[in-house]
Coordinates of C-alpha atoms in Angstrom, one line a residue:
M1 CA -8.6 -18.0 -18.3
I2 CA -8.5 -14.4 -17.0
R3 CA -7.5 -13.7 -13.5
T4 CA -8.0 -10.3 -11.7
I5 CA -5.2 -8.5 -10.1
L6 CA -4.9 -4.9 -8.7
T7 CA -1.8 -2.9 -7.9
T8 CA -2.8 0.6 -6.7
A9 CA 0.4 2.1 -5.3
A10 CA 1.2 5.7 -6.1
C11 CA 4.9 5.5 -5.2
V12 CA 7.7 7.9 -5.1
A13 CA 10.8 5.8 -4.8
C14 CA 14.1 7.0 -3.5
A15 CA 12.7 10.5 -2.9
G16 CA 12.4 10.8 0.9
I17 CA 9.8 13.5 1.7
P18 CA 9.1 14.7 -1.9
T19 CA 9.6 18.1 -3.3
F20 CA 6.7 19.1 -5.6
A21 CA 7.4 21.3 -8.7
A22 CA 4.4 23.3 -9.7
E23 CA 4.0 25.2 -13.0
E24 CA 4.4 28.5 -11.3
K25 CA 5.7 28.0 -7.8
P26 CA 7.9 25.1 -6.5
Y27 CA 6.6 23.7 -3.2
T28 CA 9.4 22.7 -0.9
A29 CA 9.3 20.0 1.7
T30 CA 9.0 22.5 4.4
E31 CA 6.0 24.3 2.8
T32 CA 4.2 21.0 2.3
A33 CA 4.8 19.7 5.8
A34 CA 1.4 18.8 7.4
T35 CA 0.4 19.3 11.0
V36 CA -0.5 15.9 12.5
L37 CA -2.6 15.7 15.7
V38 CA -3.1 12.4 17.6
D39 CA -5.9 12.0 20.1
K40 CA -3.8 11.3 23.3
T41 CA -7.0 10.3 25.1
A42 CA -7.4 7.4 22.6
V43 CA -8.6 4.1 24.0
I44 CA -6.3 1.1 24.2
E45 CA -7.2 0.1 20.6
D46 CA -8.2 2.5 17.8
H47 CA -9.8 0.4 15.1
L48 CA -10.5 1.6 11.6
P49 CA -13.7 0.3 10.1
I50 CA -12.7 -2.4 7.5
E51 CA -14.4 -4.0 4.6
I52 CA -12.8 -6.3 2.2
N53 CA -12.9 -6.0 -1.6
R54 CA -13.3 -9.7 -2.3
S55 CA -12.2 -9.9 -5.9
T56 CA -8.7 -8.5 -4.8
N57 CA -8.6 -9.2 -1.1
Q58 CA -7.8 -5.6 -0.3
F59 CA -8.6 -3.7 2.9
I60 CA -10.8 -0.7 2.6
T61 CA -11.5 1.8 5.3
T62 CA -13.3 5.1 5.7
A63 CA -11.7 8.5 6.3
K64 CA -12.8 12.1 6.0
I65 CA -11.1 14.6 3.7
D66 CA -12.2 18.2 4.5
G67 CA -15.0 16.6 6.4
I68 CA -16.3 14.5 3.6
E69 CA -16.4 10.8 4.3
G70 CA -15.0 8.4 1.6
R71 CA -13.8 4.8 1.0
Y72 CA -10.0 4.4 0.8
I73 CA -7.7 1.4 0.1
I74 CA -5.1 0.9 2.9
D75 CA -1.9 0.6 0.7
T76 CA 1.5 -0.1 2.4
G77 CA 3.0 0.0 -1.0
A78 CA 2.0 3.6 -1.7
T79 CA 3.9 6.5 -0.2
H80 CA 1.3 9.2 -0.4
T81 CA -2.5 9.6 -0.1
T82 CA -4.2 10.0 -3.5
L83 CA -7.7 11.1 -4.3
A84 CA -9.6 10.1 -7.4
S85 CA -10.1 13.2 -9.6
E86 CA -13.6 12.0 -10.4
Y87 CA -14.4 12.0 -6.6
V88 CA -12.9 15.4 -6.2
A89 CA -14.8 16.9 -9.1
E90 CA -18.1 15.6 -7.6
K91 CA -17.6 16.1 -3.9
M92 CA -15.1 19.0 -3.8
P93 CA -15.7 21.2 -6.8
Q94 CA -14.2 24.2 -5.1
A95 CA -10.9 22.5 -4.3
E96 CA -7.8 24.5 -5.4
L97 CA -5.8 22.1 -7.5
V98 CA -2.1 22.9 -8.6
P99 CA -0.4 20.9 -11.3
V100 CA 2.7 19.2 -10.1
Q101 CA 5.6 17.0 -11.1
I102 CA 7.1 14.4 -8.7
Q103 CA 10.8 14.7 -8.5
G104 CA 12.4 11.2 -8.2
S105 CA 11.5 7.9 -9.6
T106 CA 7.7 7.3 -9.7
N107 CA 5.3 4.7 -11.2
V108 CA 2.7 7.5 -11.8
K109 CA 2.5 8.4 -15.5
N110 CA -0.8 10.3 -15.7
G111 CA -0.9 14.0 -15.0
Q112 CA -1.3 14.8 -11.4
K113 CA -2.4 17.7 -9.3
I114 CA -2.1 18.4 -5.7
M115 CA -4.4 19.9 -3.1
F116 CA -3.9 20.7 0.6
G117 CA -6.7 19.5 3.0
S118 CA -7.5 18.0 6.3
I119 CA -7.8 14.3 7.0
D120 CA -9.6 12.5 9.8
L121 CA -8.4 8.9 10.1
G122 CA -9.2 7.0 13.3
P123 CA -7.6 9.0 16.2
M124 CA -5.5 11.2 13.8
H125 CA -6.3 14.6 12.4
F126 CA -4.1 16.0 9.7
Q127 CA -4.1 19.8 8.8
H128 CA -2.8 21.2 5.5
F129 CA -1.9 17.7 4.3
P130 CA -0.7 17.3 0.6
L131 CA -3.1 15.2 -1.3
F132 CA -2.4 14.0 -4.8
V133 CA -5.3 14.1 -7.2
T134 CA -5.4 11.9 -10.3
S135 CA -7.8 9.7 -12.2
L136 CA -8.5 6.4 -10.5
K137 CA -10.8 5.0 -13.2
P138 CA -8.4 2.1 -13.9
V139 CA -8.4 1.1 -10.2
N140 CA -12.2 1.5 -9.9
T141 CA -12.8 -0.9 -12.8
M142 CA -11.5 -3.7 -10.4
M143 CA -13.5 -2.7 -7.3
E144 CA -16.9 -4.0 -6.2
K145 CA -17.8 -0.4 -5.1
P146 CA -15.8 2.8 -6.2
I147 CA -13.2 4.1 -3.9
A148 CA -12.4 7.8 -3.2
G149 CA -8.7 7.3 -3.0
I150 CA -5.7 5.5 -1.7
L151 CA -4.1 5.9 1.8
G152 CA -0.3 5.6 1.7
T153 CA 2.3 5.0 4.5
T154 CA 3.1 8.6 5.1
T155 CA -0.5 9.0 6.3
F156 CA -1.3 6.0 8.5
L157 CA 2.2 5.5 10.0
Q158 CA 2.2 9.0 11.5
N159 CA 0.6 7.6 14.7
P160 CA 3.4 7.0 17.3
L161 CA 1.5 3.8 18.5
P162 CA 2.2 0.4 16.9
F163 CA 0.2 -0.2 13.7
I164 CA -1.5 -3.6 13.5
F165 CA -2.7 -5.2 10.3
S166 CA -4.4 -8.5 11.0
A167 CA -5.6 -10.3 8.0
K168 CA -7.0 -13.2 10.2
N169 CA -9.5 -10.9 11.9
A170 CA -9.8 -8.3 9.1
K171 CA -8.7 -5.7 11.6
V172 CA -6.5 -2.6 11.3
C173 CA -5.7 -0.5 14.4
W174 CA -3.2 1.4 16.4
S175 CA -2.7 -0.3 19.7
K176 CA -1.1 0.3 23.1
K177 CA -1.4 -3.3 24.3
Y178 CA -0.3 -5.5 21.4
P179 CA 3.1 -7.3 22.1
A180 CA 5.5 -7.6 19.2
F181 CA 4.6 -10.6 17.1
P182 CA 7.1 -13.5 17.4
C183 CA 8.8 -13.3 14.1
A184 CA 11.1 -10.4 13.0
M185 CA 10.8 -10.1 9.2
R186 CA 14.1 -9.7 7.3
G187 CA 14.4 -6.4 5.4
S188 CA 14.5 -2.6 5.9
F189 CA 12.3 0.4 5.6
D190 CA 12.8 3.0 2.9
D191 CA 12.7 6.8 3.4
N192 CA 9.0 6.8 2.7
M193 CA 8.2 4.3 5.5
R194 CA 7.6 1.4 3.1
F195 CA 9.0 -2.1 4.1
I196 CA 11.3 -3.9 1.6
S197 CA 11.5 -7.6 2.6
M198 CA 14.7 -9.3 1.7
A199 CA 13.2 -12.7 1.1
K200 CA 15.1 -15.8 0.1
A201 CA 14.1 -18.5 -2.4
G202 CA 16.3 -21.0 -4.3
G203 CA 19.5 -19.6 -2.8
K204 CA 18.7 -16.1 -4.1
D205 CA 17.9 -12.9 -2.2
I206 CA 14.7 -11.4 -3.5
P207 CA 13.7 -7.8 -2.6
L208 CA 9.9 -7.6 -2.3
L209 CA 7.8 -4.5 -1.3
L210 CA 5.3 -5.3 1.4
D211 CA 2.2 -4.1 -0.6
T212 CA -1.3 -4.4 0.8
G213 CA -2.4 -2.5 -2.3
S214 CA -1.5 -5.5 -4.6
S215 CA -3.7 -8.5 -4.9
I216 CA -1.0 -10.9 -6.0
T217 CA 2.7 -11.5 -5.2
I218 CA 5.1 -10.8 -8.0
V219 CA 8.8 -11.6 -8.0
P220 CA 11.5 -9.8 -10.1
H221 CA 12.3 -11.3 -13.5
G222 CA 15.3 -13.7 -13.2
T223 CA 14.9 -14.4 -9.5
W224 CA 12.5 -17.4 -9.8
E225 CA 12.4 -20.4 -12.2
P226 CA 9.2 -20.0 -14.4
D227 CA 6.8 -22.8 -15.2
A228 CA 6.6 -22.9 -18.9
E229 CA 3.2 -24.6 -18.6
Q230 CA 1.7 -22.1 -16.2
A231 CA 1.0 -18.9 -18.0
T232 CA -2.3 -17.1 -18.1
H233 CA -3.9 -13.9 -19.2
M234 CA -4.3 -11.5 -16.2
K235 CA -6.8 -8.6 -16.1
S236 CA -4.8 -6.0 -14.2
A237 CA -5.0 -2.4 -13.2
D238 CA -2.8 0.2 -11.5
I239 CA -2.9 3.9 -10.9
N240 CA -2.1 4.4 -14.6
S241 CA -4.1 1.9 -16.7
A242 CA -6.1 -1.3 -16.9
S243 CA -5.1 -4.0 -19.3
T244 CA -5.1 -7.7 -19.9
D245 CA -1.6 -9.3 -20.3
K246 CA -0.1 -12.7 -20.4
M247 CA 1.7 -13.5 -17.2
Q248 CA 4.0 -16.4 -16.3
R249 CA 3.9 -18.2 -13.0
G250 CA 6.8 -19.6 -11.1
K251 CA 7.6 -23.2 -10.2
P252 CA 6.8 -24.2 -6.6
M253 CA 9.5 -23.2 -4.1
D254 CA 9.8 -22.1 -0.5
L255 CA 9.8 -18.4 0.2
D256 CA 11.7 -17.4 3.4
L257 CA 10.8 -14.0 4.9
G258 CA 13.1 -14.3 7.9
G259 CA 12.3 -14.9 11.6
G260 CA 11.0 -18.4 10.9
L261 CA 8.4 -17.2 8.4
V262 CA 8.6 -19.7 5.6
L263 CA 5.9 -20.3 3.0
K264 CA 6.1 -23.7 1.5
N265 CA 5.7 -24.4 -2.3
I266 CA 4.4 -21.1 -3.3
R267 CA 4.1 -20.1 -7.0
P268 CA 4.3 -16.3 -7.3
W269 CA 3.8 -14.5 -10.6
I270 CA 6.9 -13.3 -12.5
A271 CA 7.3 -9.6 -13.3
A272 CA 8.4 -8.2 -16.7
P273 CA 12.1 -7.5 -17.0
G274 CA 13.0 -4.4 -14.9
A275 CA 9.8 -4.4 -12.9
P276 CA 10.0 -4.6 -9.1
G277 CA 8.6 -7.3 -6.9
Q278 CA 6.0 -7.2 -4.2
I279 CA 4.3 -9.3 -1.6
G280 CA 0.6 -9.0 -2.3
M281 CA -2.6 -10.0 -0.5
D282 CA -2.5 -13.6 -1.7
I283 CA 0.3 -14.0 0.7
L284 CA -0.5 -11.3 3.2
Q285 CA -3.9 -12.9 4.0
H286 CA -1.8 -15.6 5.9
F287 CA -0.2 -12.9 8.1
D288 CA -0.7 -10.5 10.9
F289 CA 2.0 -7.9 11.1
C290 CA 2.9 -5.0 13.4
I291 CA 4.9 -1.9 12.5
A292 CA 6.3 0.0 15.4
R293 CA 8.8 2.7 16.1
K294 CA 11.7 1.8 18.3
N295 CA 14.5 4.3 19.1
G296 CA 13.4 6.4 16.2
N297 CA 13.5 3.6 13.7
F298 CA 10.6 1.4 12.3
T299 CA 10.6 -2.3 13.1
I300 CA 8.2 -5.0 11.8
T301 CA 7.2 -8.3 13.4
A302 CA 4.7 -10.8 12.1
R303 CA 2.9 -14.1 12.7
M304 CA 1.6 -16.6 10.3
H305 CA -1.9 -18.3 10.3
E306 CA -4.4 -19.8 8.0
P307 CA -6.8 -17.1 6.7
E308 CA -10.5 -17.4 7.6
N309 CA -13.0 -18.4 5.0
R310 CA -14.5 -15.1 3.7
Q311 CA -16.8 -16.6 1.1

């Protein structure tokens, strides 16, 4: 049996605002800082148009890069916005691309380039925004329709209004009127605005990245008892490659995310030794969550529900 999973994140871990090292000229964080303009006359709710890639449960929205509209995955596990090099070659053949290396730990193995462009995303307009450019062929093999790229947290969390991700209603928006959801999730935000949940299961603390770019939940090796009879071949893809690998599933246990959010008898997949864990859309389809800024810091609250039938 082959199952389909997708992990899209283009992550720069433990790097804060990154410094990009080009072949000829190093770009500093100051030089790459983008200008972000937010429409202060925005209505009470600024919704992004959403469609769902049903094979992976991911949310896809539209945004304009340099005035050209494209389809983008909303990925809370990615730090930066990434464009498919195939899309850039077709739609933006005059774009100036600079080879770069990302300083710090990263899951990106393929050669990357960077361009600077404008982004229109809902009520936000970005000028001189750093955009990574790399091949997304592995990701697009898993999509019902090709995507132009991936929107990371440093893009959609620039809006000062609370960011709402509602799986129940397939809605993503920034809102002035939403109250905080009742349950405060346990964990913390890293320097790149990504939330790391400190979940608990079987008496162990399990760090899990909140990752709307992943279709499944994966726990770090050694944190969950595996089910020897539950292993299967998974067709998977990330920003680097697509492959079919054998993955093992965990035995049923409760997963406590804090604030009264407890999932009963779940069976996540188990990562290879050394690989990180993540909460994917198989679990996040049961949640609405709100990321807000409070006293200069990010907070996250959530509520749990049964997902609507999207068949």
